[in-house]
Structure formats: structure tokens, C-alpha cells
Amino acid sequence: METGSANPQSSLTNRLNLGWLGRMLSSSVGRKFVMGVTGLLLCGFLIGHLAGNLLLFGGPEAFDAYATWIHNQEFLPLIELGLLLLFLAHIYLAVVVTIENRAARSKRYAVKHSKQAGMPPLPPHNWMFVSGAIVLGFVLLHLADLRIGLRPDLAFPEWDEHHPRMYEMTVAVLSNPLSRVVYIIGTIFLGLHLSHGAASAFRSLGWDHPKYTPTIRLMSWLFAIVIGVGFCSLPILIPELAAVAPPEAKIVTPAEP
Amino acid sequence: MSAVVESPTKILDGKCPTGDIAMRWETRKRELKLVAPNNRRKFTVIVVGTGLAGGSAAASLGELGYNVLSFCVQDSPRRAHSIAAQGGINAAKNYQNDSDSHWRLFYDTVKGGDYRSRESNVYRLAQLSTSIIDQCVAQGVPFAREYGGTLANRSFGGAQVSRTFYCKGQTGQQLLLGAYQALMRQVTAGRVKMFARYEMLDLVMVDGVARGIVTRNLVTGKIESFAADAVVLCTGGYGNVYYLSTNAKNCNVTAAWRCHKRGALFANPCYTQIHPTCIPVSGDHQSKLTLMSESLRNDGRVWVPRNKDETRPPGQIPEADRKYYLEEKYPSYGNLAPRDVSSRAAKEQCDAGFGVGPGGQSVYLDFAAAIARDGESTIRAKYGNLFEMYERITDEDPYKVPMRIYPAVHYTMGGLWVDYNLQSNIPGLFVLGEANFSDHGANRLGASALMQGLADGYFVIPYTIADHFARNLAKKKDEKLSTDHPAFKEAVIESRNQTEKLLSINGKRSVEQFHRALGKIMWDKVGMARNAAGLQTAIEQIRQLRQEFWEDVRVMGSPDSLNQNLEHAGRVADFLEFGELLAWDALQRDESCGGHFREEHQTPDGECVRNDQDFCHVSAWEFQGAGQTPVLHKEPLEFIECPLTTRSYK
Amino acid sequence: MIAPAKSGLNLTLKVWRQSNREASGEFKTYELSNISTDMSFLEMLDVLNQQLISRGEEPVAFDHDCREGICGMCGVMINGQPHGPDRNVTTCQLHMRRFRDGDTIVIEPWRAEAFPVLRDLVVDRTSFDRIIQQGGFVSVNTGSAPEANSLPVPRVKQERAMDAAACIGCGACVAACKNASAMLFVSAKVSHLSHLPQGGGERASRVLGMIGQMDREGFGACTNTGECEAACPANISLWNIAVLNREYIRASLASNVQ
């Protein structure tokens, strides 16, 4: 090729014949496709995460056993890296698409009303970026709290390879009044984000069929409710349950070797 | 009628091929000269209008390799008023095995036109009709289909065979989008340059040949000119001279009229079609009339109360007190009698005082019997969208209360005179579609307008325009005519002067008021039924109104901006001249035929009485100045394949 | 049989006035009295314009043509809703009986970067034409079409195609969308042609070309809010947008089109 592209990246793209990918990822439809795919994969993560977290209701042994199991998995760093990439892609595209969408109408309407019947005043689909940003903030806090353990205000138990006292740590965080409120709000917004996002992702992926769409929509709604209510139940109920049966009472001091 | 001033008369030749009617188009194609593919890019064609005729012509000429400049007044070529045609498009495919043929479609069209059309043209139209369907299907027009996947047909507008192809109630829209898409493809290919929101204001002639147009850019107001090797006018009909019609608000006669003023003959302007099934006028505010598909008459029964002073609601009027006047008068066709016949019958009932609704200016179209027979769901499936539209406009539920309908101006058969090649008497000026006069005679059959527009654009002009280039311009193909030529400059100045004049009058009455006043004169005296005294009065009144217009019109705004008031003013100014010609033609045509009904010439039961002895000709008028008696050019019509008979639908 | 005279409506109109594309524009308030409930919305604007002309003011510019709901030329925001409060209706088919005496009506042009305002309520929608130019057609020259019945099309497919083809190109979908997205418009054409065998040959290049142009024109992306479908006067289903997405992904990932 005589074009003699100075840009090594573009010549690599040419050699690999990846122009189509660049075009797809720079188009509105392609971006929404990637957002849909990443969103649905993150939904998959949420299912696993919620299933694990619901073990909090089973008490310290059940939860800590689960925590130990998962922390001892060798592929955990890979999963975490994958999750991070999914989040970053989803967030990056959300920012780009939102900026472009805002730019598509610089002059706003003086008056604007929905023509959809029975639309609530602030439907979740109208502020996905806001709900997404709130969820992001919540996730960051959540990681700081429980992944990094960055809570100088709380007296976390010493970390022990063999006996991660995750239950104790979680209860400590959720019992903090401020954190409790933040976790409740965060999970509610997660549910709202999903209430539009889950069903919407299917359309962005082109999955719409008269036979299946009603079911997909219903399932997406149920999914959003289950995830939202499921996660929200933890900050609401766990501190109460833990207060009734203090965790210390259940901790069995490991026998000396 | 010796009282009428006669026009000076000349004889005109349509230059039709002779011999076997089925072979005439073949004969002509053999005679036509060609332009080789490598030379086509040297010729520029201006196509004005982007309806079925203009869109299909511009696309087809672009495909052939000509440089095409396409103009339309709307913001997009997809909006031309062909889009509003509902019912369908005829084609002699004989898919239904009901004995249809080229000849049958030809015969029906000539008879439907009340023996005032050119046999050669109509036969060609019937022959080309089948190719149109092929072309449209290939473009992706979603015609209705049978379950097996083959094309469906319906019977339409009084035809005794099922030859009408349709896309729900939006056939015109789908055909237009097909042509529009083909046009857009040529824009991408670089063969067509699109000029939307441009209005043609004048024709430019150099050495007696049409070589360009003057336009106004409707956004910036700039008046400019474009040079070309041929001008193809596809600017539709003049129904809006009546103010109220089913035409779109932007439909106008300006382009055709300015060509007429430059010497193009205007043929048969008095042939106007009044469509029987329109939604009646609801008040003085009425700005346009809405047509409902004629297909409604397949199941609806038309009636009025037998008693003039009937006060009961329609549902409570017993059968004995109802007059199903179409069924009574035309037993074999009944409610499906042709448009002109049905329209006049409705007017007759209303004039006699049997009309219903506000002002007594409507008749019932009743679906009660069809609903009782087929069930509401069947009727809903067939006409649901029409019923909805009716209810939206009138606030009455046609499933419960009979519809009220009244005739409205719908289509104009007259137009610029063209020969068999669709070329006007000005070399290089071609006229297609509703803007010409050629194929429908004195009355157009349902589902034939779409057929004609597309036949002209897809399959006639691509052949005949080459002949003009090869014969008249072959030697000049390498000389580029530019708009620096004095003829262009003069025409631009004239158009600019007219615009400035309109803006400078600053009188008291709005353009709208003048248009309404003209429309009222036209509807009252040059409408469905005409007589000599009324027509003479109309001519006087139009002249008076025209004078008042130029003294007292108030046009707002500036010339160099988007100014819809100014656009309207220019169009009404032309309608005020054209209306007089229409009335004059109606006065001169001292017979009744098709859409032209002279009260002096009718049978005892109100049917048309033609005068084939004196009027079996096309009346093409030559402009002599506004208010001056035009010169009549007569093109004699021969009816050899379809011998002249009285058109009867009894 | 003269119907009893109905008393008309008294209305306050707040109309966007803007003298040209570059001007900033503002709302002007006008009072109208005795408006017949049988009038269409555009006829009400006609009445306003007649009053403005008689007062020596410039009439309000608004696009309109067929006034029977099919040409797609008319369309304004009426109290914040494209084509007003009714479903499946264009502005010209909206009637004044939908309003009450004493109402204030706010009238704005479609607003989108891809639809610049030309004057008052008139916007430039040629971006739609340019999208169609990038593949919204079947490449078949006049004369080269095969016999119409040589390629049967199942009725279900034809009906799907027809439902999508009914789009009138008015731009209400763009006006209604919070992202000023043209996805419903583009999807209607892509869906129409992809359902027919005639359109099949260019499926991939069509959707890639049209979406590329849609993005270049500055329309936003679809966030599946459904506002476009609710505002569409031609009843174009949101389902078409999924078809468009599917066609796009298929063309991007599985076709040979570069």
C-alpha cells in the first residue's frame, strides 16, 4: 500500500484488517452494543455476588467459609481484572455516549413532556448516567470498605489467611449508621439502574422478538427487583440479626495445633 | 353560442406514430435518436418537481449518465404530494386471471376519460403499466401480497377487473419513497444534484429553445438561474386555484404558468376532477379538504333522506325514507359509479335541498349494512385507518353514525400541452405527470395518476429526451451555455422585479383573503357544474379581483429570507391569471364531457351530453398577455380503436 | 340542518420566533379568541398569522404541506410534546377540540443539532436525506427489474416491511428523544428493506452506511427510552430499533463488507 501511513498503530490496524472494529467501536450503535454486553456480564457478576452475600444470613461460619473458599481461588485475580475491565469499558462508554448525546441537543426545550402513557415523573431511563454515577461512587466506597479495608474508624479484626473474618468486617461496616444509609441508597440506585439497563441491553444487542420480548422485559424487571431488594436487604437486616446474636459468641477459637 | 367571443384558431399536431396501435410506441422508439453513454455526461437536464413523475425521471436520467439538477419546493424530495395518493396503481398484469389486458386498460382509460384523450398515449400508458410494477417491486415497494407470496390486487374506481396494486392505504407514499430512494442513490452517485426548498419562477429560453430556469432559494430568498440542455417540468396540477382542494398547500401552477407565459401551450384547463368522497367543510377556517379513499365505496352505501325537512338522526331514519340515489340511478355500477358521475349526483342532491350536516353540504356514506353483513372487525381491517382519520377530523364515529361526504377538487386532467414525446411546443421543455394534459382526457380513473406519473418518468422521458439532444443539440454538446447569457440575466431581473413589486404594494388585504376569494369564484361558477352566464361572470370577477390584488395586497416580510407569505403571494398572483384561462376554456368548450359539465348540455336525468362534432379536440391555449384573449390551437382527436360512444354507467 | 354554533376557545400562545438560522430567537406571546374546536392546529396558526398580517407583523413561519398526515412536512413541539398530545397523529391532524378554553400553548420547533432552525418553527431536516443517500435504497436501475411475481415474498414479511416503510420522515422521533437520536427513523428504513428479498443484497453496506451518516450528522445514540415510538405519528415500532441493532452487529461482525 502506497498510502505510507506514518502512524504505526493504523498500519497495524491495516495489517490485521481491523478497520471494521474501529468503525464499530466508534459508532453509536457499536458502542451501545458494547455497553449492553458489558452491562449484561456485570449483571452476571451481580448474581454471583448476591448469591454469596446472602450467605450472611447463614451466620459467620457459612459466610466465612464461602469467603475463604473464594479467596483461595487461584483465578481470583483474573476474575477481578476482568471485572475491572468490564467496569472501565462500561463507564468509559457511558461517559462518551452521554457527552455525545448531550451535544446532540445543545438548545434544550422550554417545556418537555413524555408521550408515553403512565410514565412516572422521573423514569429511571432518563437518568441512567446519574444512577450509574451513584452506583459507581457506591462501588468505590464498597471496595474501600471491604476489599481494601480502608476504614480507620472501625476496629477491623486482624487479617488471617486461613480464617478471614469477613463476616465480622461486613457487620462492622453495615452497623455503622452512615455506611448503612450509604449502602441502602447505593443498592436502591443499583436496582433502579438495572430496571432500565437490563431490558435495554437486550435491545442494544438486537434481541427483540415478538414472542420473547415480553418475557425478556418481565425477567429483566424481576432481575432488577431481586438484585435491588436482595442487596438492599443486607444493610437493613444484617446489623439487626447480628445484634440479636453477636458474632463474637459464634466465633470458635481455632484449636491450637 | 354566438355570444361568446371566439379565439383565433390554429391546428396542432400531437406527432403520434401511426399504424397498429399496439406497435406505435415500438415504432416511435425506432425513430428516436440516441445519445451514446460517453456523451450523456455532456448534457444537463433540469427536473422541476420530485413527485412520482419528477422523482422517477430524475433518478432514471441520472442512471443513464446525464447531469441532472433536481428542484423541489419542499424541504425534501420525499414530500411531494404524490405521497398522499391512497388507493393504488393500475397495471394490466392480469394476475387475477380476470381477462385484463393492455387493450382492456386502454379501453377503460379512454372511456373513463370520456373520449377526450389521445389514443396513442393511452395505449402506451397501458403497455408501460406492467413494467412499472416490476420496477417498483424491485425497488422494495411493499405491495400487498397473497399468503403464498404473490402480489395481491383489488378492484378500484369502478373497474370490472382487479388490476389495482396497493400498499395498505398508502400506495402513493410507498411508490414515491421508491422513486425518492432511487433519486437519493443518484445523488450519492454524483449524477443528480438536489436543490430542495427552491421554487421555479421562470423558464429561460435561448433561440426559442428551453435552456434553463430561474429559481428562488426559499431559505435565503436568493433569486438565481440555472442553465441546462433541457427542462423537464413535473410540477403537478393546479387544483389549488379553487383554494379548497385535496391538494397539498404548496401545490401551485406557477412553474407551468410561467412556462405558458413564455409560449408553452396550456391544454384543456377546464378538465378538473372532483372527487366524490371527501370530508365536508366544517367552517370558514377550512384550509384544505381531506380525501378518503374511493375504496370506501366498495362497502359504503351513499344516501340522503327522502324528505328535505328530515330532522331525525340518520340511524333512526327507516329504509323507506332513505334515498340511495346512486343505486337507484345507476343500477349496474351503483355506489361504484365513476368519480365525476358520483360527485355530480351528490351536488345535485344537495342543491335540491336533500343534503345533510351543517349547511346541508354533504351526503351520507353508510357502513351499517356492511357492518351487519361482514362484522365490524372485517370493516375495521379494511378501512380502520380511514375511519380513524374521519373520526379525528369530524369527531364522529363512523362505526356508529354514517360518514358524511362531499365532493372536492382533487385532480386536474388539463395541463401544459405535450406531443407524444411529452415535449411541449417549446423545444427542450418536457412536461410529465399531472402537469401535462396527455393521458386522462376529460376525467381520470382511480389509480391511474400514479401509473401515468411513473410511466412518464421511468419509461418515456429517458427515451424521448435523448432524441431532443441528438437532433437539436448534438453539435453544441461541447459548448457550455452559461447563465451569463443575457436571456438568463433578463429573466432573473424580471423575477426580482415581481418579488419587489409584491412586497411594495403594502395594501390592506392578505394574500390568503385573495386566494379564498378566487377559490369561491372558481368553486361557485367554474366548479362541478358550469354555464355560459356563470363563466362569463366568473371571468369578469377574476379580472376585477386580479386588479384589486395588484393594488391592495399586503405581503409581509423581506425578499431575502424565508418568507412563506411572499411565496404564497407569487403563487396566488399566477392563480389569478390562470383562473381566468380555466374559466375561458370552460366557456369555449360548449359541451359536457367528463369533469367538465355544462348545464346547457345534459340529458333529462342530468348526464353529460358530449358534442363530438365540434369538440372532439384538445384545446391548447397560447398566451397573449394577462386579460387578453388567448389563441386557440386545436389538436383533433381520433377514436379508431375505441369508437366514440356515449359513456354510460347505468 | 345547521349545527348550533359552538362557542370558541380563548387561547394564549407562546410561540418561538427566530428570524434566521444564526439569530438567537425568543418566545413571543399572542392571544387568540374564539377559536373553533373544529379547526386543525395548523388552521389555528393560520388564524394567528392572519391577525399578525393585519397588525403589520410578520407571520409565524411553520412547515406544512399535505395537511392530511402523510407528507411529514409539519411538526412542532406543542406543550413539550412532538405533534401535540395525541398518539399516531401529525400536527396537521391535531384538532383544537383537544384543548380547553383558557389554555396556554407553548409552541417550539424541533430541537436538535442535526435539525438547525431556519426560521421560527421551520427546521432543516436534510440530514435525513443524507442518511438515506448512504444506502437507504435498493440498487436497481430503471428497466432492469425482473418480473414482479418472480420473487414471492411471504405475506408476513411484506406486512412487517410495510409497517416499517410507513415512516413519514417528519423527525418527531428525534424531537422526542432526550438524546436527539434518529434511530427510529433509520431503523424504519433498514427494517423495511431488510425484510424484503429485494433489499437483501445490500443489507450490510446499507446499515453500515446509514449508521455512519447518522453519527456524522450529530444525532445522539439510542438509550431505549421509548419516547420516539410514543411520538411517532406513523406508528413505527421500537422493535425496528432492535432489528437495526441486529443488522448492524451482523454487518460489523459477520459480513464481508469493509
PDB file of N, CA and C in Angstrom, chain C residues 51-90:
ATOM      1  N   GLN C  51     -54.067  37.417  11.733  1.00  0.00           N
ATOM      2  CA  GLN C  51     -54.119  38.535  12.682  1.00  0.00           C
ATOM      3  C   GLN C  51     -52.802  39.305  12.691  1.00  0.00           C
ATOM      4  N   LEU C  52     -51.698  38.552  12.630  1.00  0.00           N
ATOM      5  CA  LEU C  52     -50.393  39.233  12.629  1.00  0.00           C
ATOM      6  C   LEU C  52     -50.248  40.103  11.389  1.00  0.00           C
ATOM      7  N   ILE C  53     -50.674  39.581  10.243  1.00  0.00           N
ATOM      8  CA  ILE C  53     -50.545  40.354   8.999  1.00  0.00           C
ATOM      9  C   ILE C  53     -51.402  41.615   9.086  1.00  0.00           C
ATOM     10  N   SER C  54     -52.606  41.442   9.626  1.00  0.00           N
ATOM     11  CA  SER C  54     -53.470  42.628   9.696  1.00  0.00           C
ATOM     12  C   SER C  54     -52.899  43.665  10.657  1.00  0.00           C
ATOM     13  N   ARG C  55     -52.089  43.227  11.612  1.00  0.00           N
ATOM     14  CA  ARG C  55     -51.458  44.195  12.519  1.00  0.00           C
ATOM     15  C   ARG C  55     -50.115  44.679  11.975  1.00  0.00           C
ATOM     16  N   GLY C  56     -49.735  44.191  10.801  1.00  0.00           N
ATOM     17  CA  GLY C  56     -48.475  44.620  10.202  1.00  0.00           C
ATOM     18  C   GLY C  56     -47.264  43.903  10.771  1.00  0.00           C
ATOM     19  N   GLU C  57     -47.497  42.744  11.398  1.00  0.00           N
ATOM     20  CA  GLU C  57     -46.361  41.976  11.910  1.00  0.00           C
ATOM     21  C   GLU C  57     -46.092  40.793  10.989  1.00  0.00           C
ATOM     22  N   GLU C  58     -44.869  40.286  11.056  1.00  0.00           N
ATOM     23  CA  GLU C  58     -44.542  39.145  10.208  1.00  0.00           C
ATOM     24  C   GLU C  58     -45.215  37.873  10.724  1.00  0.00           C
ATOM     25  N   PRO C  59     -45.832  37.119   9.821  1.00  0.00           N
ATOM     26  CA  PRO C  59     -46.475  35.873  10.265  1.00  0.00           C
ATOM     27  C   PRO C  59     -45.445  34.848  10.747  1.00  0.00           C
ATOM     28  N   VAL C  60     -45.939  33.882  11.513  1.00  0.00           N
ATOM     29  CA  VAL C  60     -45.074  32.814  12.027  1.00  0.00           C
ATOM     30  C   VAL C  60     -44.805  31.817  10.903  1.00  0.00           C
ATOM     31  N   ALA C  61     -43.539  31.523  10.663  1.00  0.00           N
ATOM     32  CA  ALA C  61     -43.206  30.531   9.633  1.00  0.00           C
ATOM     33  C   ALA C  61     -43.304  29.130  10.236  1.00  0.00           C
ATOM     34  N   PHE C  62     -44.034  28.263   9.573  1.00  0.00           N
ATOM     35  CA  PHE C  62     -44.077  26.856  10.002  1.00  0.00           C
ATOM     36  C   PHE C  62     -44.207  25.992   8.759  1.00  0.00           C
ATOM     37  N   ASP C  63     -43.564  24.830   8.776  1.00  0.00           N
ATOM     38  CA  ASP C  63     -43.612  23.933   7.630  1.00  0.00           C
ATOM     39  C   ASP C  63     -44.921  23.162   7.622  1.00  0.00           C
ATOM     40  N   HIS C  64     -45.476  23.005   6.459  1.00  0.00           N
ATOM     41  CA  HIS C  64     -46.715  22.229   6.309  1.00  0.00           C
ATOM     42  C   HIS C  64     -46.891  22.002   4.834  1.00  0.00           C
ATOM     43  N   ASP C  65     -47.585  20.945   4.461  1.00  0.00           N
ATOM     44  CA  ASP C  65     -47.883  20.783   3.041  1.00  0.00           C
ATOM     45  C   ASP C  65     -49.184  20.039   2.823  1.00  0.00           C
ATOM     46  N   CYS C  66     -49.181  18.720   3.004  1.00  0.00           N
ATOM     47  CA  CYS C  66     -50.384  17.979   2.602  1.00  0.00           C
ATOM     48  C   CYS C  66     -51.558  18.208   3.549  1.00  0.00           C
ATOM     49  N   ARG C  67     -51.260  18.491   4.786  1.00  0.00           N
ATOM     50  CA  ARG C  67     -52.282  18.681   5.821  1.00  0.00           C
ATOM     51  C   ARG C  67     -53.227  17.487   5.920  1.00  0.00           C
ATOM     52  N   GLU C  68     -52.743  16.315   5.587  1.00  0.00           N
ATOM     53  CA  GLU C  68     -53.542  15.126   5.847  1.00  0.00           C
ATOM     54  C   GLU C  68     -52.688  14.015   6.451  1.00  0.00           C
ATOM     55  N   GLY C  69     -51.573  14.421   7.038  1.00  0.00           N
ATOM     56  CA  GLY C  69     -50.841  13.489   7.883  1.00  0.00           C
ATOM     57  C   GLY C  69     -49.893  12.543   7.189  1.00  0.00           C
ATOM     58  N   ILE C  70     -49.556  12.780   5.925  1.00  0.00           N
ATOM     59  CA  ILE C  70     -48.730  11.793   5.237  1.00  0.00           C
ATOM     60  C   ILE C  70     -47.413  12.353   4.708  1.00  0.00           C
ATOM     61  N   CYS C  71     -47.344  13.658   4.441  1.00  0.00           N
ATOM     62  CA  CYS C  71     -46.130  14.169   3.791  1.00  0.00           C
ATOM     63  C   CYS C  71     -44.976  14.311   4.777  1.00  0.00           C
ATOM     64  N   GLY C  72     -45.290  14.467   6.065  1.00  0.00           N
ATOM     65  CA  GLY C  72     -44.232  14.575   7.067  1.00  0.00           C
ATOM     66  C   GLY C  72     -43.600  15.942   7.151  1.00  0.00           C
ATOM     67  N   MET C  73     -44.188  16.917   6.494  1.00  0.00           N
ATOM     68  CA  MET C  73     -43.590  18.253   6.467  1.00  0.00           C
ATOM     69  C   MET C  73     -43.856  19.005   7.774  1.00  0.00           C
ATOM     70  N   CYS C  74     -45.051  18.866   8.321  1.00  0.00           N
ATOM     71  CA  CYS C  74     -45.378  19.654   9.516  1.00  0.00           C
ATOM     72  C   CYS C  74     -44.842  18.961  10.759  1.00  0.00           C
ATOM     73  N   GLY C  75     -44.774  19.702  11.834  1.00  0.00           N
ATOM     74  CA  GLY C  75     -44.343  19.110  13.085  1.00  0.00           C
ATOM     75  C   GLY C  75     -43.728  20.159  13.974  1.00  0.00           C
ATOM     76  N   VAL C  76     -44.354  20.397  15.107  1.00  0.00           N
ATOM     77  CA  VAL C  76     -43.802  21.314  16.099  1.00  0.00           C
ATOM     78  C   VAL C  76     -44.015  20.698  17.478  1.00  0.00           C
ATOM     79  N   MET C  77     -43.269  21.213  18.448  1.00  0.00           N
ATOM     80  CA  MET C  77     -43.465  20.787  19.827  1.00  0.00           C
ATOM     81  C   MET C  77     -44.637  21.578  20.388  1.00  0.00           C
ATOM     82  N   ILE C  78     -45.628  20.879  20.873  1.00  0.00           N
ATOM     83  CA  ILE C  78     -46.817  21.530  21.404  1.00  0.00           C
ATOM     84  C   ILE C  78     -46.890  21.191  22.886  1.00  0.00           C
ATOM     85  N   ASN C  79     -46.703  22.185  23.708  1.00  0.00           N
ATOM     86  CA  ASN C  79     -46.615  21.980  25.155  1.00  0.00           C
ATOM     87  C   ASN C  79     -45.649  20.842  25.486  1.00  0.00           C
ATOM     88  N   GLY C  80     -44.511  20.859  24.835  1.00  0.00           N
ATOM     89  CA  GLY C  80     -43.464  19.903  25.176  1.00  0.00           C
ATOM     90  C   GLY C  80     -43.640  18.527  24.578  1.00  0.00           C
ATOM     91  N   GLN C  81     -44.611  18.364  23.673  1.00  0.00           N
ATOM     92  CA  GLN C  81     -44.791  17.051  23.048  1.00  0.00           C
ATOM     93  C   GLN C  81     -44.765  17.190  21.525  1.00  0.00           C
ATOM     94  N   PRO C  82     -43.993  16.352  20.836  1.00  0.00           N
ATOM     95  CA  PRO C  82     -43.972  16.441  19.381  1.00  0.00           C
ATOM     96  C   PRO C  82     -45.354  16.124  18.799  1.00  0.00           C
ATOM     97  N   HIS C  83     -45.827  16.965  17.919  1.00  0.00           N
ATOM     98  CA  HIS C  83     -47.149  16.815  17.296  1.00  0.00           C
ATOM     99  C   HIS C  83     -48.287  16.886  18.322  1.00  0.00           C
ATOM    100  N   GLY C  84     -48.025  17.356  19.521  1.00  0.00           N
ATOM    101  CA  GLY C  84     -49.102  17.527  20.499  1.00  0.00           C
ATOM    102  C   GLY C  84     -49.441  16.272  21.262  1.00  0.00           C
ATOM    103  N   PRO C  85     -50.551  16.314  21.993  1.00  0.00           N
ATOM    104  CA  PRO C  85     -50.837  15.261  22.970  1.00  0.00           C
ATOM    105  C   PRO C  85     -51.316  13.927  22.392  1.00  0.00           C
ATOM    106  N   ASP C  86     -51.851  13.894  21.176  1.00  0.00           N
ATOM    107  CA  ASP C  86     -52.436  12.643  20.673  1.00  0.00           C
ATOM    108  C   ASP C  86     -51.367  11.685  20.155  1.00  0.00           C
ATOM    109  N   ARG C  87     -51.664  10.393  20.250  1.00  0.00           N
ATOM    110  CA  ARG C  87     -50.771   9.379  19.675  1.00  0.00           C
ATOM    111  C   ARG C  87     -51.090   9.204  18.195  1.00  0.00           C
ATOM    112  N   ASN C  88     -50.084   8.813  17.416  1.00  0.00           N
ATOM    113  CA  ASN C  88     -50.271   8.480  15.994  1.00  0.00           C
ATOM    114  C   ASN C  88     -50.886   9.601  15.173  1.00  0.00           C
ATOM    115  N   VAL C  89     -50.515  10.821  15.483  1.00  0.00           N
ATOM    116  CA  VAL C  89     -51.126  11.963  14.814  1.00  0.00           C
ATOM    117  C   VAL C  89     -50.039  12.992  14.500  1.00  0.00           C
ATOM    118  N   THR C  90     -50.139  13.584  13.293  1.00  0.00           N
ATOM    119  CA  THR C  90     -49.247  14.699  12.974  1.00  0.00           C
ATOM    120  C   THR C  90     -49.893  16.003  13.434  1.00  0.00           C
TER     121      THR C  90
END
